[in-house]
Amino acid sequence: MLHVAVVGSGPSGCYTAQSLVQQDPDVVVDVLDRLPCPYGLVRYGVAPDHEKIKSLQNNLRTVLEHERVRFLGGVQVGPSGVPTSRLRELYHAVVYCVGAATDRHLGIPGEDLPGSWSATEFVSWYSAHPDAVDDGFVTGARSAVVIGIGNVAVDVTRMLARGTAELSPTDMPQAALTALAASRVTDISMVGRRGPSQARFTTKELRELGTLPDTEVSVDPGELALDPAYADPSGLPAPQRRNIEALRAWAEAPAREAGHRIRLRFFLRPVELLADAGHVSAVRFERTAPDGRGGVTGTGRYEDIAAHLVLRSVGYRGVPLEGLPFDTTTGTVPHDAGRVLREGLVAPGEYVAGWIKRGPTGVIGTNRSDAKETVTSLLADASALVCEEVPEDPLAALRAEGVEPVEWTGWCAIERAEAELGASLGRAVVKLPDWQSLMNAAHGNAL
């Protein structure tokens, strides 16, 4: 049997495990994750009100319940955990599917002011990631600026405008629900440095903003007109054309009274976060203009937008994993069709898939074909890899070294505890928000 470790249980990790057991009946897979819960960004990145996308967990669950796949949660790989070199001694092959774990920064003055956060930190909070901090995101805030025009930016904008009635049926942790229910944020600006034809959000996500109760969405027609493709979008791909149509409808709609106001702004580049009494109070933007080459250039004209809360959503970035090579320019591990390269040479038995392989691009389904490419490479190498001597059961070796993973039964116990918590609060399933409660539930202790 070929013993393979897959590090990471998000979509790329699960699709890698699935492809391995589907293509070769002589492969067994251990899926390791730092967290005691599987599914990665499907659990901790998809907005709680997006039940259809979250239901993808059911497909990933089928993979992890396969008879030749074993989930081992709560296993740290790298510093303070199992070294990558030790994994190579325990398994014939290791596939790293560790994603892109940090955010890109704006690199402007004031970015680290209190009240300024990455969108991922905000998402982690309302998604109950055990590493999240509850630092009063919306406390005392009346206005918010979301920097970015992709789907994550749309998600956090929508969550700021959602009401208790829409959020209560979700699995949002109780503390986040309580805080958002008490939020006094009424004005939200979502701002991009480029034009509408270059926005990264999907039309479905964009249009959702217009369905929010007691919410007005507005767009400045003058900003839309700065985009050369706005007047005649016929040459754009269909998704961008649909985006333009949705934005045009809002730009032409008459103003109305509403409890929340969402303003979509374009051709504004953040240059500084301004402070009042040591807390962010506004974002200074420079007006940009198309440069004729698909980018934008500054115009030297500036505008300040008031904000007690700033969320930057300008992309993800991979981080180095101790023991693996890393390209700091791309934020990825160097590879050839998924085979890890060390100083240009293939490192036998080491592979990558997902964002750490290709960068933070594509949608969830993109990970399926990406994983297949890596698995094709791995199985082509299998005859040489299987000749290596590894323990018959790597889990026994890990336990002998003090590692106590949360196995599938432990994860099922967490699920039961979250269902019980929800029932006690008069809600559906409610996520456990911290390490202690998760580990207590996994090991059958009382909450």
Tab-separated table of C-alpha atoms in Angstrom:
chain	number	residue	atom	x	y	z
A	1	MET	CA	0.000	0.000	0.000
A	2	LEU	CA	1.120	3.520	-0.775
A	3	HIS	CA	0.772	5.696	2.343
A	4	VAL	CA	0.138	9.377	1.534
A	5	ALA	CA	-0.247	12.316	3.901
A	6	VAL	CA	-2.312	15.256	2.697
A	7	VAL	CA	-1.699	18.371	4.797
A	8	GLY	CA	-4.840	20.501	4.800
A	9	SER	CA	-8.494	19.421	4.768
A	10	GLY	CA	-9.988	22.241	2.716
A	11	PRO	CA	-11.274	21.678	-0.826
A	12	SER	CA	-7.795	21.203	-2.345
A	13	GLY	CA	-6.854	18.645	0.315
A	14	CYS	CA	-10.124	16.750	0.055
A	15	TYR	CA	-10.037	16.725	-3.748
A	16	THR	CA	-6.459	15.441	-3.617
A	17	ALA	CA	-7.471	12.609	-1.274
A	18	GLN	CA	-10.487	11.827	-3.451
A	19	SER	CA	-8.424	11.681	-6.631
A	20	LEU	CA	-5.843	9.435	-4.993
A	21	VAL	CA	-8.283	6.784	-3.767
A	22	GLN	CA	-10.321	6.920	-6.960
A	23	GLN	CA	-7.342	6.406	-9.252
A	24	ASP	CA	-5.416	3.801	-7.261
A	25	PRO	CA	-6.958	1.045	-5.096
A	26	ASP	CA	-3.612	0.558	-3.321
A	27	VAL	CA	-3.425	4.029	-1.788
A	28	VAL	CA	-4.364	4.974	1.774
A	29	VAL	CA	-4.515	8.628	2.754
A	30	ASP	CA	-4.226	10.480	6.039
A	31	VAL	CA	-5.630	14.018	5.811
A	32	LEU	CA	-3.925	16.156	8.462
A	33	ASP	CA	-5.156	19.553	9.586
A	34	ARG	CA	-3.952	22.035	12.191
A	35	LEU	CA	-7.565	22.621	13.233
A	36	PRO	CA	-9.758	19.984	14.883
A	37	CYS	CA	-12.418	20.709	12.254
A	38	PRO	CA	-12.224	19.820	8.548
A	39	TYR	CA	-13.247	21.693	5.366
A	40	GLY	CA	-10.926	24.712	5.549
A	41	LEU	CA	-12.352	27.849	3.955
A	42	VAL	CA	-15.669	26.132	3.257
A	43	ARG	CA	-16.221	26.138	7.032
A	44	TYR	CA	-14.267	29.255	7.931
A	45	GLY	CA	-14.414	31.435	4.809
A	46	VAL	CA	-17.828	31.031	3.201
A	47	ALA	CA	-20.316	33.560	4.578
A	48	PRO	CA	-22.802	31.993	7.029
A	49	ASP	CA	-25.783	33.166	4.966
A	50	HIS	CA	-24.523	31.289	1.890
A	51	GLU	CA	-26.048	27.943	2.759
A	52	LYS	CA	-25.860	26.554	-0.780
A	53	ILE	CA	-22.088	27.004	-0.967
A	54	LYS	CA	-21.634	25.784	2.602
A	55	SER	CA	-23.490	22.597	1.640
A	56	LEU	CA	-20.341	21.657	-0.280
A	57	GLN	CA	-19.246	20.323	3.097
A	58	ASN	CA	-21.478	17.324	2.393
A	59	ASN	CA	-19.380	16.438	-0.677
A	60	LEU	CA	-16.124	16.886	1.222
A	61	ARG	CA	-17.548	14.803	4.050
A	62	THR	CA	-18.032	11.874	1.676
A	63	VAL	CA	-14.329	12.026	0.829
A	64	LEU	CA	-13.222	12.053	4.460
A	65	GLU	CA	-15.528	9.140	5.291
A	66	HIS	CA	-13.995	6.942	2.582
A	67	GLU	CA	-12.672	3.659	3.955
A	68	ARG	CA	-9.119	4.445	2.782
A	69	VAL	CA	-9.117	8.061	3.985
A	70	ARG	CA	-8.511	9.063	7.618
A	71	PHE	CA	-8.982	12.538	9.089
A	72	LEU	CA	-6.410	13.602	11.692
A	73	GLY	CA	-7.283	17.038	13.046
A	74	GLY	CA	-5.404	19.135	15.560
A	75	VAL	CA	-2.030	18.184	14.050
A	76	GLN	CA	0.415	21.060	13.641
A	77	VAL	CA	2.929	20.576	10.835
A	78	GLY	CA	6.090	22.663	10.966
A	79	PRO	CA	7.200	24.840	13.906
A	80	SER	CA	5.997	23.557	17.297
A	81	GLY	CA	4.588	20.488	15.612
A	82	VAL	CA	5.537	17.615	13.351
A	83	PRO	CA	8.518	18.670	11.191
A	84	THR	CA	8.082	18.274	7.442
A	85	SER	CA	11.169	16.037	7.453
A	86	ARG	CA	9.452	13.713	9.938
A	87	LEU	CA	6.363	13.452	7.740
A	88	ARG	CA	8.561	12.239	4.904
A	89	GLU	CA	9.823	9.472	7.200
A	90	LEU	CA	6.294	8.426	8.116
A	91	TYR	CA	4.706	8.483	4.649
A	92	HIS	CA	5.726	7.478	1.149
A	93	ALA	CA	4.528	10.872	-0.092
A	94	VAL	CA	3.264	14.141	1.371
A	95	VAL	CA	0.989	16.587	-0.453
A	96	TYR	CA	0.845	20.091	1.029
A	97	CYS	CA	-2.530	21.797	0.544
A	98	VAL	CA	-2.052	24.581	3.070
A	99	GLY	CA	-3.651	27.416	1.112
A	100	ALA	CA	-2.742	31.085	1.402
A	101	ALA	CA	-2.924	31.885	5.076
A	102	THR	CA	-2.370	35.634	5.235
A	103	ASP	CA	-3.652	38.835	3.656
A	104	ARG	CA	-1.993	41.291	1.365
A	105	HIS	CA	-1.338	44.672	2.956
A	106	LEU	CA	-2.029	48.086	1.494
A	107	GLY	CA	1.369	49.424	2.559
A	108	ILE	CA	0.050	52.893	3.383
A	109	PRO	CA	0.327	55.139	6.467
A	110	GLY	CA	-2.224	54.427	9.175
A	111	GLU	CA	-2.984	50.889	8.031
A	112	ASP	CA	-2.348	49.535	11.539
A	113	LEU	CA	-4.569	52.030	13.345
A	114	PRO	CA	-7.177	50.642	15.754
A	115	GLY	CA	-10.342	50.037	13.746
A	116	SER	CA	-8.410	48.922	10.654
A	117	TRP	CA	-8.535	45.204	9.933
A	118	SER	CA	-8.114	42.726	7.128
A	119	ALA	CA	-11.400	41.389	5.818
A	120	THR	CA	-10.127	37.904	6.672
A	121	GLU	CA	-9.895	38.839	10.367
A	122	PHE	CA	-13.509	40.002	10.250
A	123	VAL	CA	-14.598	36.858	8.376
A	124	SER	CA	-12.749	34.646	10.873
A	125	TRP	CA	-14.597	36.347	13.723
A	126	TYR	CA	-18.097	35.868	12.355
A	127	SER	CA	-17.203	32.370	11.105
A	128	ALA	CA	-15.978	31.222	14.563
A	129	HIS	CA	-12.402	30.436	13.562
A	130	PRO	CA	-10.681	29.415	16.819
A	131	ASP	CA	-7.757	31.774	16.134
A	132	ALA	CA	-10.058	34.778	15.658
A	133	VAL	CA	-10.022	37.725	18.024
A	134	ASP	CA	-13.175	39.427	19.263
A	135	ASP	CA	-11.907	42.966	19.419
A	136	GLY	CA	-15.066	44.974	18.994
A	137	PHE	CA	-15.067	45.297	15.217
A	138	VAL	CA	-18.345	47.191	15.043
A	139	THR	CA	-18.398	48.684	18.554
A	140	GLY	CA	-19.077	52.410	18.334
A	141	ALA	CA	-18.881	52.423	14.529
A	142	ARG	CA	-21.424	54.187	12.348
A	143	SER	CA	-19.564	54.165	9.043
A	144	ALA	CA	-17.382	51.534	7.399
A	145	VAL	CA	-15.118	51.437	4.361
A	146	VAL	CA	-14.393	48.133	2.637
A	147	ILE	CA	-11.338	48.402	0.385
A	148	GLY	CA	-11.600	45.967	-2.516
A	149	ILE	CA	-14.100	44.935	-5.167
A	150	GLY	CA	-14.045	41.139	-5.056
A	151	ASN	CA	-16.418	38.562	-3.573
A	152	VAL	CA	-14.892	38.733	-0.086
A	153	ALA	CA	-15.442	42.496	-0.105
A	154	VAL	CA	-19.071	41.924	-1.111
A	155	ASP	CA	-19.437	39.313	1.653
A	156	VAL	CA	-18.248	41.561	4.470
A	157	THR	CA	-20.281	44.485	3.119
A	158	ARG	CA	-23.377	42.299	3.097
A	159	MET	CA	-22.748	40.996	6.619
A	160	LEU	CA	-22.434	44.551	7.936
A	161	ALA	CA	-25.864	45.350	6.488
A	162	ARG	CA	-27.615	42.118	7.461
A	163	GLY	CA	-30.201	42.181	10.229
A	164	THR	CA	-30.711	39.793	13.133
A	165	ALA	CA	-33.647	38.102	11.429
A	166	GLU	CA	-31.452	37.012	8.511
A	167	LEU	CA	-28.404	36.063	10.593
A	168	SER	CA	-30.073	34.194	13.442
A	169	PRO	CA	-30.882	31.060	11.366
A	170	THR	CA	-27.210	30.715	10.347
A	171	ASP	CA	-24.414	28.938	12.236
A	172	MET	CA	-22.777	32.255	13.195
A	173	PRO	CA	-21.340	32.149	16.723
A	174	GLN	CA	-23.576	33.742	19.331
A	175	ALA	CA	-21.134	36.499	20.322
A	176	ALA	CA	-20.773	37.689	16.720
A	177	LEU	CA	-24.547	37.571	16.194
A	178	THR	CA	-25.109	39.628	19.333
A	179	ALA	CA	-22.496	42.204	18.287
A	180	LEU	CA	-23.819	42.560	14.736
A	181	ALA	CA	-27.395	42.792	16.026
A	182	ALA	CA	-26.334	45.736	18.180
A	183	SER	CA	-24.261	47.341	15.413
A	184	ARG	CA	-24.971	50.973	14.584
A	185	VAL	CA	-23.145	50.883	11.246
A	186	THR	CA	-25.461	52.481	8.696
A	187	ASP	CA	-23.103	53.745	5.983
A	188	ILE	CA	-20.863	51.327	4.105
A	189	SER	CA	-18.607	52.248	1.184
A	190	MET	CA	-17.052	49.498	-0.924
A	191	VAL	CA	-14.191	51.054	-2.863
A	192	GLY	CA	-11.983	49.877	-5.721
A	193	ARG	CA	-8.976	51.513	-7.339
A	194	ARG	CA	-10.043	50.353	-10.796
A	195	GLY	CA	-13.294	50.407	-12.749
A	196	PRO	CA	-16.410	48.241	-12.808
A	197	SER	CA	-15.312	46.249	-15.852
A	198	GLN	CA	-12.264	45.056	-13.875
A	199	ALA	CA	-14.053	44.189	-10.628
A	200	ARG	CA	-13.505	40.663	-9.325
A	201	PHE	CA	-16.937	40.058	-7.803
A	202	THR	CA	-19.404	37.718	-9.477
A	203	THR	CA	-22.755	39.075	-10.614
A	204	LYS	CA	-24.686	36.746	-8.308
A	205	GLU	CA	-22.803	38.058	-5.263
A	206	LEU	CA	-23.128	41.650	-6.450
A	207	ARG	CA	-26.873	41.452	-7.002
A	208	GLU	CA	-27.374	40.039	-3.506
A	209	LEU	CA	-26.609	43.491	-2.142
A	210	GLY	CA	-29.758	44.764	-3.828
A	211	THR	CA	-31.917	42.142	-2.075
A	212	LEU	CA	-30.987	43.161	1.476
A	213	PRO	CA	-33.980	44.410	3.478
A	214	ASP	CA	-34.037	48.113	4.377
A	215	THR	CA	-30.860	48.759	2.375
A	216	GLU	CA	-30.200	51.235	-0.433
A	217	VAL	CA	-27.385	50.508	-2.887
A	218	SER	CA	-26.061	53.505	-4.821
A	219	VAL	CA	-23.443	54.015	-7.511
A	220	ASP	CA	-22.075	57.308	-8.838
A	221	PRO	CA	-22.843	57.432	-12.597
A	222	GLY	CA	-19.867	59.738	-13.088
A	223	GLU	CA	-17.469	57.116	-11.708
A	224	LEU	CA	-18.957	54.407	-13.913
A	225	ALA	CA	-18.520	56.664	-16.940
A	226	LEU	CA	-14.763	56.845	-16.280
A	227	ASP	CA	-14.547	53.210	-17.398
A	228	PRO	CA	-14.053	53.101	-21.196
A	229	ALA	CA	-16.091	49.893	-21.377
A	230	TYR	CA	-19.086	51.301	-19.521
A	231	ALA	CA	-20.696	53.104	-22.455
A	232	ASP	CA	-20.391	50.032	-24.686
A	233	PRO	CA	-19.790	46.832	-22.698
A	234	SER	CA	-20.448	44.574	-25.705
A	235	GLY	CA	-16.768	43.693	-25.997
A	236	LEU	CA	-16.529	42.468	-22.398
A	237	PRO	CA	-16.846	38.839	-21.280
A	238	ALA	CA	-20.382	37.938	-20.205
A	239	PRO	CA	-19.724	38.098	-16.411
A	240	GLN	CA	-18.350	41.645	-16.674
A	241	ARG	CA	-21.249	42.705	-18.924
A	242	ARG	CA	-23.719	41.449	-16.317
A	243	ASN	CA	-21.866	43.348	-13.597
A	244	ILE	CA	-22.108	46.549	-15.650
A	245	GLU	CA	-25.849	45.996	-16.113
A	246	ALA	CA	-26.410	45.585	-12.369
A	247	LEU	CA	-24.347	48.673	-11.554
A	248	ARG	CA	-26.097	50.738	-14.247
A	249	ALA	CA	-29.498	49.880	-12.755
A	250	TRP	CA	-28.412	51.125	-9.326
A	251	ALA	CA	-26.836	54.256	-10.790
A	252	GLU	CA	-30.086	55.155	-12.525
A	253	ALA	CA	-32.401	54.307	-9.620
A	254	PRO	CA	-33.898	57.192	-7.584
A	255	ALA	CA	-32.646	57.632	-4.030
A	256	ARG	CA	-34.794	56.269	-1.205
A	257	GLU	CA	-34.785	56.163	2.570
A	258	ALA	CA	-33.260	53.058	4.149
A	259	GLY	CA	-31.660	51.931	7.364
A	260	HIS	CA	-28.421	50.965	5.621
A	261	ARG	CA	-26.714	52.715	2.731
A	262	ILE	CA	-24.171	50.873	0.611
A	263	ARG	CA	-22.159	52.984	-1.803
A	264	LEU	CA	-20.089	51.297	-4.505
A	265	ARG	CA	-17.141	53.500	-5.445
A	266	PHE	CA	-14.634	53.113	-8.284
A	267	PHE	CA	-11.350	54.644	-9.462
A	268	LEU	CA	-10.217	55.531	-5.940
A	269	ARG	CA	-6.861	54.339	-4.576
A	270	PRO	CA	-6.277	54.374	-0.790
A	271	VAL	CA	-3.218	56.416	0.157
A	272	GLU	CA	-3.628	56.939	3.921
A	273	LEU	CA	-5.820	56.060	6.882
A	274	LEU	CA	-6.562	59.115	9.009
A	275	ALA	CA	-6.949	59.087	12.782
A	276	ASP	CA	-8.981	60.863	15.406
A	277	ALA	CA	-8.111	60.275	19.089
A	278	GLY	CA	-5.882	57.362	18.092
A	279	HIS	CA	-8.598	55.494	16.143
A	280	VAL	CA	-9.226	55.347	12.420
A	281	SER	CA	-11.663	58.057	11.369
A	282	ALA	CA	-11.403	58.248	7.570
A	283	VAL	CA	-9.632	56.882	4.514
A	284	ARG	CA	-7.911	59.255	2.117
A	285	PHE	CA	-8.190	58.166	-1.516
A	286	GLU	CA	-6.555	59.441	-4.666
A	287	ARG	CA	-8.735	59.602	-7.748
A	288	THR	CA	-7.362	57.306	-10.442
A	289	ALA	CA	-7.933	57.165	-14.177
A	290	PRO	CA	-7.491	54.382	-16.768
A	291	ASP	CA	-3.971	54.349	-18.198
A	292	GLY	CA	-4.971	52.707	-21.486
A	293	ARG	CA	-3.051	49.504	-20.676
A	294	GLY	CA	-5.537	47.860	-18.328
A	295	GLY	CA	-4.268	49.637	-15.229
A	296	VAL	CA	-4.801	52.985	-13.576
A	297	THR	CA	-2.733	56.057	-12.827
A	298	GLY	CA	-3.068	58.678	-10.105
A	299	THR	CA	-4.563	62.073	-10.895
A	300	GLY	CA	-3.350	64.054	-7.881
A	301	ARG	CA	-6.920	64.691	-6.717
A	302	TYR	CA	-7.949	63.364	-3.300
A	303	GLU	CA	-11.099	62.537	-1.366
A	304	ASP	CA	-11.621	61.533	2.275
A	305	ILE	CA	-14.336	59.027	3.173
A	306	ALA	CA	-15.352	58.840	6.843
A	307	ALA	CA	-14.873	55.434	8.465
A	308	HIS	CA	-14.865	54.168	12.047
A	309	LEU	CA	-14.204	50.680	10.656
A	310	VAL	CA	-11.919	49.834	7.719
A	311	LEU	CA	-11.734	46.356	6.220
A	312	ARG	CA	-9.136	45.700	3.544
A	313	SER	CA	-9.946	42.963	1.043
A	314	VAL	CA	-7.117	43.132	-1.468
A	315	GLY	CA	-6.156	39.479	-1.782
A	316	TYR	CA	-4.513	36.570	0.008
A	317	ARG	CA	-0.918	35.483	0.147
A	318	GLY	CA	0.788	32.183	0.927
A	319	VAL	CA	3.206	31.957	3.840
A	320	PRO	CA	6.380	29.848	4.062
A	321	LEU	CA	6.146	26.465	5.767
A	322	GLU	CA	9.325	25.566	7.602
A	323	GLY	CA	11.127	22.825	5.726
A	324	LEU	CA	9.640	23.654	2.302
A	325	PRO	CA	11.093	25.925	-0.387
A	326	PHE	CA	9.154	29.142	-0.975
A	327	ASP	CA	9.026	31.758	-3.702
A	328	THR	CA	8.529	35.083	-1.927
A	329	THR	CA	7.580	36.814	-5.181
A	330	THR	CA	4.596	34.598	-5.944
A	331	GLY	CA	3.841	33.422	-2.403
A	332	THR	CA	3.910	29.800	-3.592
A	333	VAL	CA	6.044	26.677	-3.346
A	334	PRO	CA	8.112	26.106	-6.517
A	335	HIS	CA	6.862	23.015	-8.339
A	336	ASP	CA	6.659	21.151	-11.623
A	337	ALA	CA	3.128	19.834	-12.196
A	338	GLY	CA	2.737	19.592	-8.419
A	339	ARG	CA	6.155	18.067	-7.686
A	340	VAL	CA	8.034	20.264	-5.200
A	341	LEU	CA	11.262	21.711	-6.588
A	342	ARG	CA	14.282	22.337	-4.368
A	343	GLU	CA	16.824	24.548	-6.112
A	344	GLY	CA	15.293	23.542	-9.435
A	345	LEU	CA	15.364	19.801	-8.774
A	346	VAL	CA	12.391	17.552	-7.982
A	347	ALA	CA	12.175	16.661	-4.290
A	348	PRO	CA	11.074	12.996	-4.237
A	349	GLY	CA	7.844	12.373	-2.345
A	350	GLU	CA	6.914	16.026	-1.822
A	351	TYR	CA	3.975	17.626	-3.634
A	352	VAL	CA	1.695	20.665	-3.513
A	353	ALA	CA	-1.883	21.407	-4.541
A	354	GLY	CA	-4.269	24.331	-4.206
A	355	TRP	CA	-3.375	27.942	-3.484
A	356	ILE	CA	0.092	27.175	-2.118
A	357	LYS	CA	0.773	25.653	-5.545
A	358	ARG	CA	-0.822	28.153	-7.934
A	359	GLY	CA	-1.557	31.227	-5.807
A	360	PRO	CA	-4.964	32.464	-4.574
A	361	THR	CA	-6.824	32.212	-7.870
A	362	GLY	CA	-9.951	30.511	-9.170
A	363	VAL	CA	-13.066	29.279	-7.397
A	364	ILE	CA	-13.591	26.266	-5.139
A	365	GLY	CA	-14.089	23.969	-8.140
A	366	THR	CA	-10.721	25.015	-9.606
A	367	ASN	CA	-9.086	22.937	-6.893
A	368	ARG	CA	-10.469	19.744	-8.379
A	369	SER	CA	-8.504	19.912	-11.649
A	370	ASP	CA	-5.506	21.342	-9.805
A	371	ALA	CA	-5.509	18.341	-7.438
A	372	LYS	CA	-5.821	15.889	-10.327
A	373	GLU	CA	-2.679	17.292	-11.935
A	374	THR	CA	-0.721	16.797	-8.722
A	375	VAL	CA	-2.130	13.312	-8.147
A	376	THR	CA	-1.214	12.312	-11.716
A	377	SER	CA	2.381	13.294	-10.962
A	378	LEU	CA	2.380	11.474	-7.629
A	379	LEU	CA	0.974	8.234	-9.008
A	380	ALA	CA	3.475	8.344	-11.866
A	381	ASP	CA	6.173	8.326	-9.173
A	382	ALA	CA	4.475	5.660	-7.031
A	383	SER	CA	6.567	2.682	-8.086
A	384	ALA	CA	9.701	4.367	-6.744
A	385	LEU	CA	8.027	5.895	-3.680
A	386	VAL	CA	6.476	2.662	-2.429
A	387	CYS	CA	9.931	1.078	-2.153
A	388	GLU	CA	10.742	3.353	0.776
A	389	GLU	CA	10.347	1.885	4.263
A	390	VAL	CA	7.670	3.648	6.317
A	391	PRO	CA	5.748	2.584	9.448
A	392	GLU	CA	2.794	0.314	8.847
A	393	ASP	CA	0.624	2.789	10.739
A	394	PRO	CA	1.934	6.368	10.844
A	395	LEU	CA	-0.685	7.290	13.459
A	396	ALA	CA	0.881	4.911	15.996
A	397	ALA	CA	4.257	6.564	15.393
A	398	LEU	CA	2.726	10.040	15.813
A	399	ARG	CA	1.051	9.044	19.057
A	400	ALA	CA	4.329	7.604	20.350
A	401	GLU	CA	5.795	11.064	19.821
A	402	GLY	CA	3.041	12.769	21.833
A	403	VAL	CA	0.697	13.790	19.009
A	404	GLU	CA	-2.968	13.168	19.839
A	405	PRO	CA	-5.054	13.878	16.737
A	406	VAL	CA	-8.767	14.579	16.679
A	407	GLU	CA	-10.054	11.700	14.579
A	408	TRP	CA	-13.358	11.557	12.700
A	409	THR	CA	-15.286	10.473	15.785
A	410	GLY	CA	-13.973	13.576	17.558
A	411	TRP	CA	-15.147	15.811	14.721
A	412	CYS	CA	-18.586	14.157	14.845
A	413	ALA	CA	-18.674	14.922	18.573
A	414	ILE	CA	-17.978	18.599	17.765
A	415	GLU	CA	-20.872	18.575	15.303
A	416	ARG	CA	-23.200	17.163	17.961
A	417	ALA	CA	-22.057	19.774	20.475
A	418	GLU	CA	-22.736	22.572	17.971
A	419	ALA	CA	-26.227	21.208	17.321
A	420	GLU	CA	-26.882	21.058	21.076
A	421	LEU	CA	-25.591	24.606	21.537
A	422	GLY	CA	-27.885	25.863	18.807
A	423	ALA	CA	-30.885	24.105	20.337
A	424	SER	CA	-30.124	25.649	23.749
A	425	LEU	CA	-30.121	29.114	22.137
A	426	GLY	CA	-33.290	28.561	20.145
A	427	ARG	CA	-31.304	28.532	16.908
A	428	ALA	CA	-30.132	25.858	14.478
A	429	VAL	CA	-26.499	24.706	14.565
A	430	VAL	CA	-24.244	27.298	16.222
A	431	LYS	CA	-20.470	27.039	15.844
A	432	LEU	CA	-18.176	26.650	18.826
A	433	PRO	CA	-15.872	29.694	18.639
A	434	ASP	CA	-12.695	28.790	20.510
A	435	TRP	CA	-10.052	26.117	20.902
A	436	GLN	CA	-11.074	25.093	24.409
A	437	SER	CA	-14.719	24.427	23.587
A	438	LEU	CA	-13.790	22.594	20.387
A	439	MET	CA	-11.280	20.329	22.114
A	440	ASN	CA	-13.628	19.712	25.033
A	441	ALA	CA	-16.340	18.652	22.613
A	442	ALA	CA	-13.946	16.503	20.561
A	443	HIS	CA	-12.885	14.604	23.672
A	444	GLY	CA	-16.385	14.255	25.052
A	445	ASN	CA	-16.046	16.752	27.886
A	446	ALA	CA	-18.915	18.929	29.029
A	447	LEU	CA	-19.095	22.371	27.474
